[in-house]
Amino acid sequence: MSDDTERHNQKMAKKKAARDKIMATKTGEKGLIIVHTGKGKGKSSAGFGMIFRAIAHGMQCAVVQFIKGGMKTGERDLIESRFSDICQFHTMGEGFTWETQDKSRDIEMAQAAWEKSKELIRNPANRMVLLDEINIALRYDYIDVADVVAFLKDQKPEMTHVILTGRNAKDELIEIADLVTEMELVKHPFRAGIKAQMGVEF
Amino acid sequence: MSDDTERHNQKMAKKKAARDKIMATKTGEKGLIIVHTGKGKGKSSAGFGMIFRAIAHGMQCAVVQFIKGGMKTGERDLIESRFSDICQFHTMGEGFTWETQDKSRDIEMAQAAWEKSKELIRNPANRMVLLDEINIALRYDYIDVADVVAFLKDQKPEMTHVILTGRNAKDELIEIADLVTEMELVKHPFRAGIKAQMGVEF
């Protein structure tokens, strides 16, 4: 074995020992409050990726879409056609707010979505619930962040994971979350005149 | 209609007009080079979310896992059992480098994964190819970033989307990418002694 290879292997062995030691201290298990926020891409995609992962493990789960922009219908079709036995899918909004110009209807929709979310989360059979784009509804105060925070703290079953996505997550939500990822935009093809494309944006 | 509601509706109408105007200028279509990097969660999940979205649209696609940590077997099982007709899945690595301590084998594995990736990308029937955790292999120079950049620039079919994930994406890669998202870690449950859990980490 060359000196270089040996040095590498020793370094990696050390890394492994350090990692194993750290991981051994992580023994807790609980349902997490997970937030995907930021201006970058991937907030919803990562949420859906986790839902498909849960489905793969046979975990019952549910999705509530707070905002429907005519896009992202792909995941819905796939879940409804192939996995409706294990994953409920509810689309409650009817378009981005700037598409509708009807504030009172938007508020009604957001509140109906939140009622459905609570029902799904309260049922402990649902091991993971994705509240897609709920942060948009919270940002416009269509639903009250204090209500959402109180519900998640007091009524979420111990082992249920809840994922909340959308930019501009409120501080109160980040405060109670266990896992928060900020998707930061580094580069976006819209800037180069590329339109929204199937498989990427919807 | 109240004054407040009217103001809101006017504001939203303006937003919609501005957005429609911008979107109308985005007419191009091309296969994108997409990078998910950063220390946060969701890099692979968002990649898998996009693969499932592509599957939902009936787009042929493929996944190459450069690193296999015993985790993330859920997506693989789901794709292989339900979608093998439309999505190929290849796991080439056999563990994180600090798990193996065998540099020459790791290099061999990474290079085999890259050969397979090139073959999959060259086939224009594959509309989306996910190179999961390739950034780890690039970071350790197990594969040459100049090779990867040259291949993506010169040989990727025009309409194919390629997604490259993993922390510490190299500058050369970010340079040629169309869409780059940095997943930033804001809060992580490991800090609170919570272990990796099914559906969340794997």
Short mmCIF file of C-alpha atoms in Angstrom, two decimals, chain B residues 33-182:
data_model
loop_
_atom_site.label_atom_id
_atom_site.label_comp_id
_atom_site.label_asym_id
_atom_site.label_seq_id
_atom_site.Cartn_x
_atom_site.Cartn_y
_atom_site.Cartn_z
CA ILE B 33 -28.06 21.14 -15.77
CA ILE B 34 -29.39 21.30 -12.23
CA VAL B 35 -27.25 21.30 -9.08
CA HIS B 36 -28.50 20.75 -5.52
CA THR B 37 -25.76 21.51 -3.03
CA GLY B 38 -25.22 22.94 0.45
CA LYS B 39 -25.09 21.46 3.93
CA GLY B 40 -28.84 21.36 4.43
CA LYS B 41 -31.26 18.51 3.95
CA GLY B 42 -33.32 17.94 0.84
CA LYS B 43 -30.68 17.76 -1.89
CA SER B 44 -31.37 14.13 -2.76
CA SER B 45 -35.04 14.30 -1.75
CA ALA B 46 -35.65 17.16 -4.17
CA GLY B 47 -33.82 15.20 -6.88
CA PHE B 48 -35.98 12.16 -6.24
CA GLY B 49 -39.07 14.38 -6.14
CA MET B 50 -38.19 15.57 -9.64
CA ILE B 51 -37.64 11.99 -10.81
CA PHE B 52 -41.09 11.03 -9.52
CA ARG B 53 -42.53 14.11 -11.21
CA ALA B 54 -40.90 13.03 -14.49
CA ILE B 55 -42.28 9.50 -14.01
CA ALA B 56 -45.71 11.06 -13.43
CA HIS B 57 -45.41 12.78 -16.81
CA GLY B 58 -44.39 9.53 -18.51
CA MET B 59 -40.85 10.82 -19.14
CA GLN B 60 -38.21 8.09 -19.30
CA CYS B 61 -35.53 8.73 -16.71
CA ALA B 62 -32.64 7.19 -14.78
CA VAL B 63 -30.89 7.41 -11.44
CA VAL B 64 -27.25 6.68 -10.61
CA GLN B 65 -26.38 6.61 -6.92
CA PHE B 66 -22.70 7.42 -6.49
CA ILE B 67 -22.71 6.79 -2.78
CA LYS B 68 -24.73 4.21 -0.98
CA GLY B 69 -24.75 4.48 2.76
CA GLY B 70 -27.15 1.65 3.44
CA MET B 71 -29.70 4.44 3.58
CA LYS B 72 -32.07 5.77 0.96
CA THR B 73 -33.00 2.28 -0.14
CA GLY B 74 -36.67 3.26 -0.01
CA GLU B 75 -36.73 5.20 -3.26
CA ARG B 76 -34.75 2.49 -4.96
CA ASP B 77 -37.17 -0.24 -3.90
CA LEU B 78 -40.16 1.85 -4.98
CA ILE B 79 -38.70 2.68 -8.37
CA GLU B 80 -37.52 -0.87 -9.01
CA SER B 81 -40.75 -2.50 -7.95
CA ARG B 82 -43.21 -0.10 -9.54
CA PHE B 83 -41.52 1.97 -12.22
CA SER B 84 -38.70 -0.12 -13.66
CA ASP B 85 -40.36 0.19 -17.10
CA ILE B 86 -39.74 3.94 -17.16
CA CYS B 87 -36.86 4.58 -14.74
CA GLN B 88 -33.55 2.72 -14.52
CA PHE B 89 -31.85 2.69 -11.14
CA HIS B 90 -28.14 1.99 -10.61
CA THR B 91 -26.36 1.98 -7.28
CA MET B 92 -22.64 2.04 -7.94
CA GLY B 93 -21.02 3.10 -4.70
CA GLU B 94 -20.88 0.73 -1.79
CA GLY B 95 -20.78 3.07 1.15
CA PHE B 96 -19.47 6.42 2.23
CA THR B 97 -15.74 6.67 1.92
CA TRP B 98 -15.28 6.82 5.68
CA GLU B 99 -17.14 3.53 5.93
CA THR B 100 -14.82 1.66 3.58
CA GLN B 101 -11.25 2.95 4.03
CA ASP B 102 -10.31 1.60 0.67
CA LYS B 103 -9.45 4.47 -1.59
CA SER B 104 -8.62 2.50 -4.71
CA ARG B 105 -11.89 0.61 -4.58
CA ASP B 106 -13.78 3.87 -4.02
CA ILE B 107 -12.12 5.40 -7.08
CA GLU B 108 -12.98 2.37 -9.15
CA MET B 109 -16.62 2.52 -8.01
CA ALA B 110 -16.91 6.24 -8.69
CA GLN B 111 -15.46 5.85 -12.16
CA ALA B 112 -17.76 2.95 -12.96
CA ALA B 113 -20.69 5.11 -11.81
CA TRP B 114 -19.55 7.93 -14.10
CA GLU B 115 -19.21 5.56 -17.08
CA LYS B 116 -22.76 4.35 -16.48
CA SER B 117 -23.94 7.96 -16.14
CA LYS B 118 -22.44 8.91 -19.49
CA GLU B 119 -24.10 5.95 -21.16
CA LEU B 120 -27.49 6.90 -19.69
CA ILE B 121 -27.16 10.59 -20.56
CA ARG B 122 -26.02 9.87 -24.12
CA ASN B 123 -29.27 7.97 -24.75
CA PRO B 124 -31.72 10.74 -25.69
CA ALA B 125 -34.66 8.53 -24.68
CA ASN B 126 -33.72 9.40 -21.09
CA ARG B 127 -35.28 12.79 -20.51
CA MET B 128 -33.97 13.21 -16.98
CA VAL B 129 -30.94 11.66 -15.27
CA LEU B 130 -30.24 12.06 -11.56
CA LEU B 131 -26.59 11.70 -10.49
CA ASP B 132 -27.11 11.36 -6.77
CA GLU B 133 -24.18 12.42 -4.55
CA ILE B 134 -21.83 12.77 -7.50
CA ASN B 135 -20.46 15.90 -5.81
CA ILE B 136 -18.88 13.73 -3.11
CA ALA B 137 -16.97 11.77 -5.75
CA LEU B 138 -15.93 15.00 -7.45
CA ARG B 139 -14.83 16.55 -4.19
CA TYR B 140 -12.40 13.71 -3.47
CA ASP B 141 -11.26 13.85 -7.12
CA TYR B 142 -12.37 10.25 -7.62
CA ILE B 143 -13.68 11.55 -10.91
CA ASP B 144 -12.32 14.57 -12.73
CA VAL B 145 -14.55 17.64 -12.69
CA ALA B 146 -13.07 18.80 -16.01
CA ASP B 147 -14.24 15.54 -17.62
CA VAL B 148 -17.73 15.93 -16.20
CA VAL B 149 -18.00 19.56 -17.30
CA ALA B 150 -16.72 18.80 -20.80
CA PHE B 151 -19.10 15.88 -21.18
CA LEU B 152 -22.16 17.84 -20.02
CA LYS B 153 -21.29 20.76 -22.30
CA ASP B 154 -20.48 18.76 -25.41
CA GLN B 155 -22.33 15.47 -25.24
CA LYS B 156 -25.51 15.95 -23.23
CA PRO B 157 -28.47 15.79 -25.63
CA GLU B 158 -30.13 19.19 -25.96
CA MET B 159 -33.39 18.28 -24.20
CA THR B 160 -32.10 16.07 -21.38
CA HIS B 161 -32.21 17.35 -17.81
CA VAL B 162 -29.32 16.24 -15.60
CA ILE B 163 -29.50 16.71 -11.83
CA LEU B 164 -26.28 16.56 -9.81
CA THR B 165 -26.53 16.46 -6.02
CA GLY B 166 -24.26 16.53 -3.00
CA ARG B 167 -22.61 19.09 -0.79
CA ASN B 168 -19.52 21.06 -1.80
CA ALA B 169 -20.38 21.31 -5.50
CA LYS B 170 -17.28 22.41 -7.40
CA ASP B 171 -17.17 25.92 -8.85
CA GLU B 172 -16.55 24.57 -12.35
CA LEU B 173 -19.86 22.70 -12.15
CA ILE B 174 -21.80 25.65 -10.75
CA GLU B 175 -20.36 27.72 -13.56
CA ILE B 176 -21.98 25.61 -16.30
CA ALA B 177 -25.22 24.82 -14.43
CA ASP B 178 -28.55 26.40 -15.39
CA LEU B 179 -30.22 25.99 -12.03
CA VAL B 180 -28.37 25.84 -8.74
CA THR B 181 -29.95 25.57 -5.32
CA GLU B 182 -28.01 25.71 -2.11
#
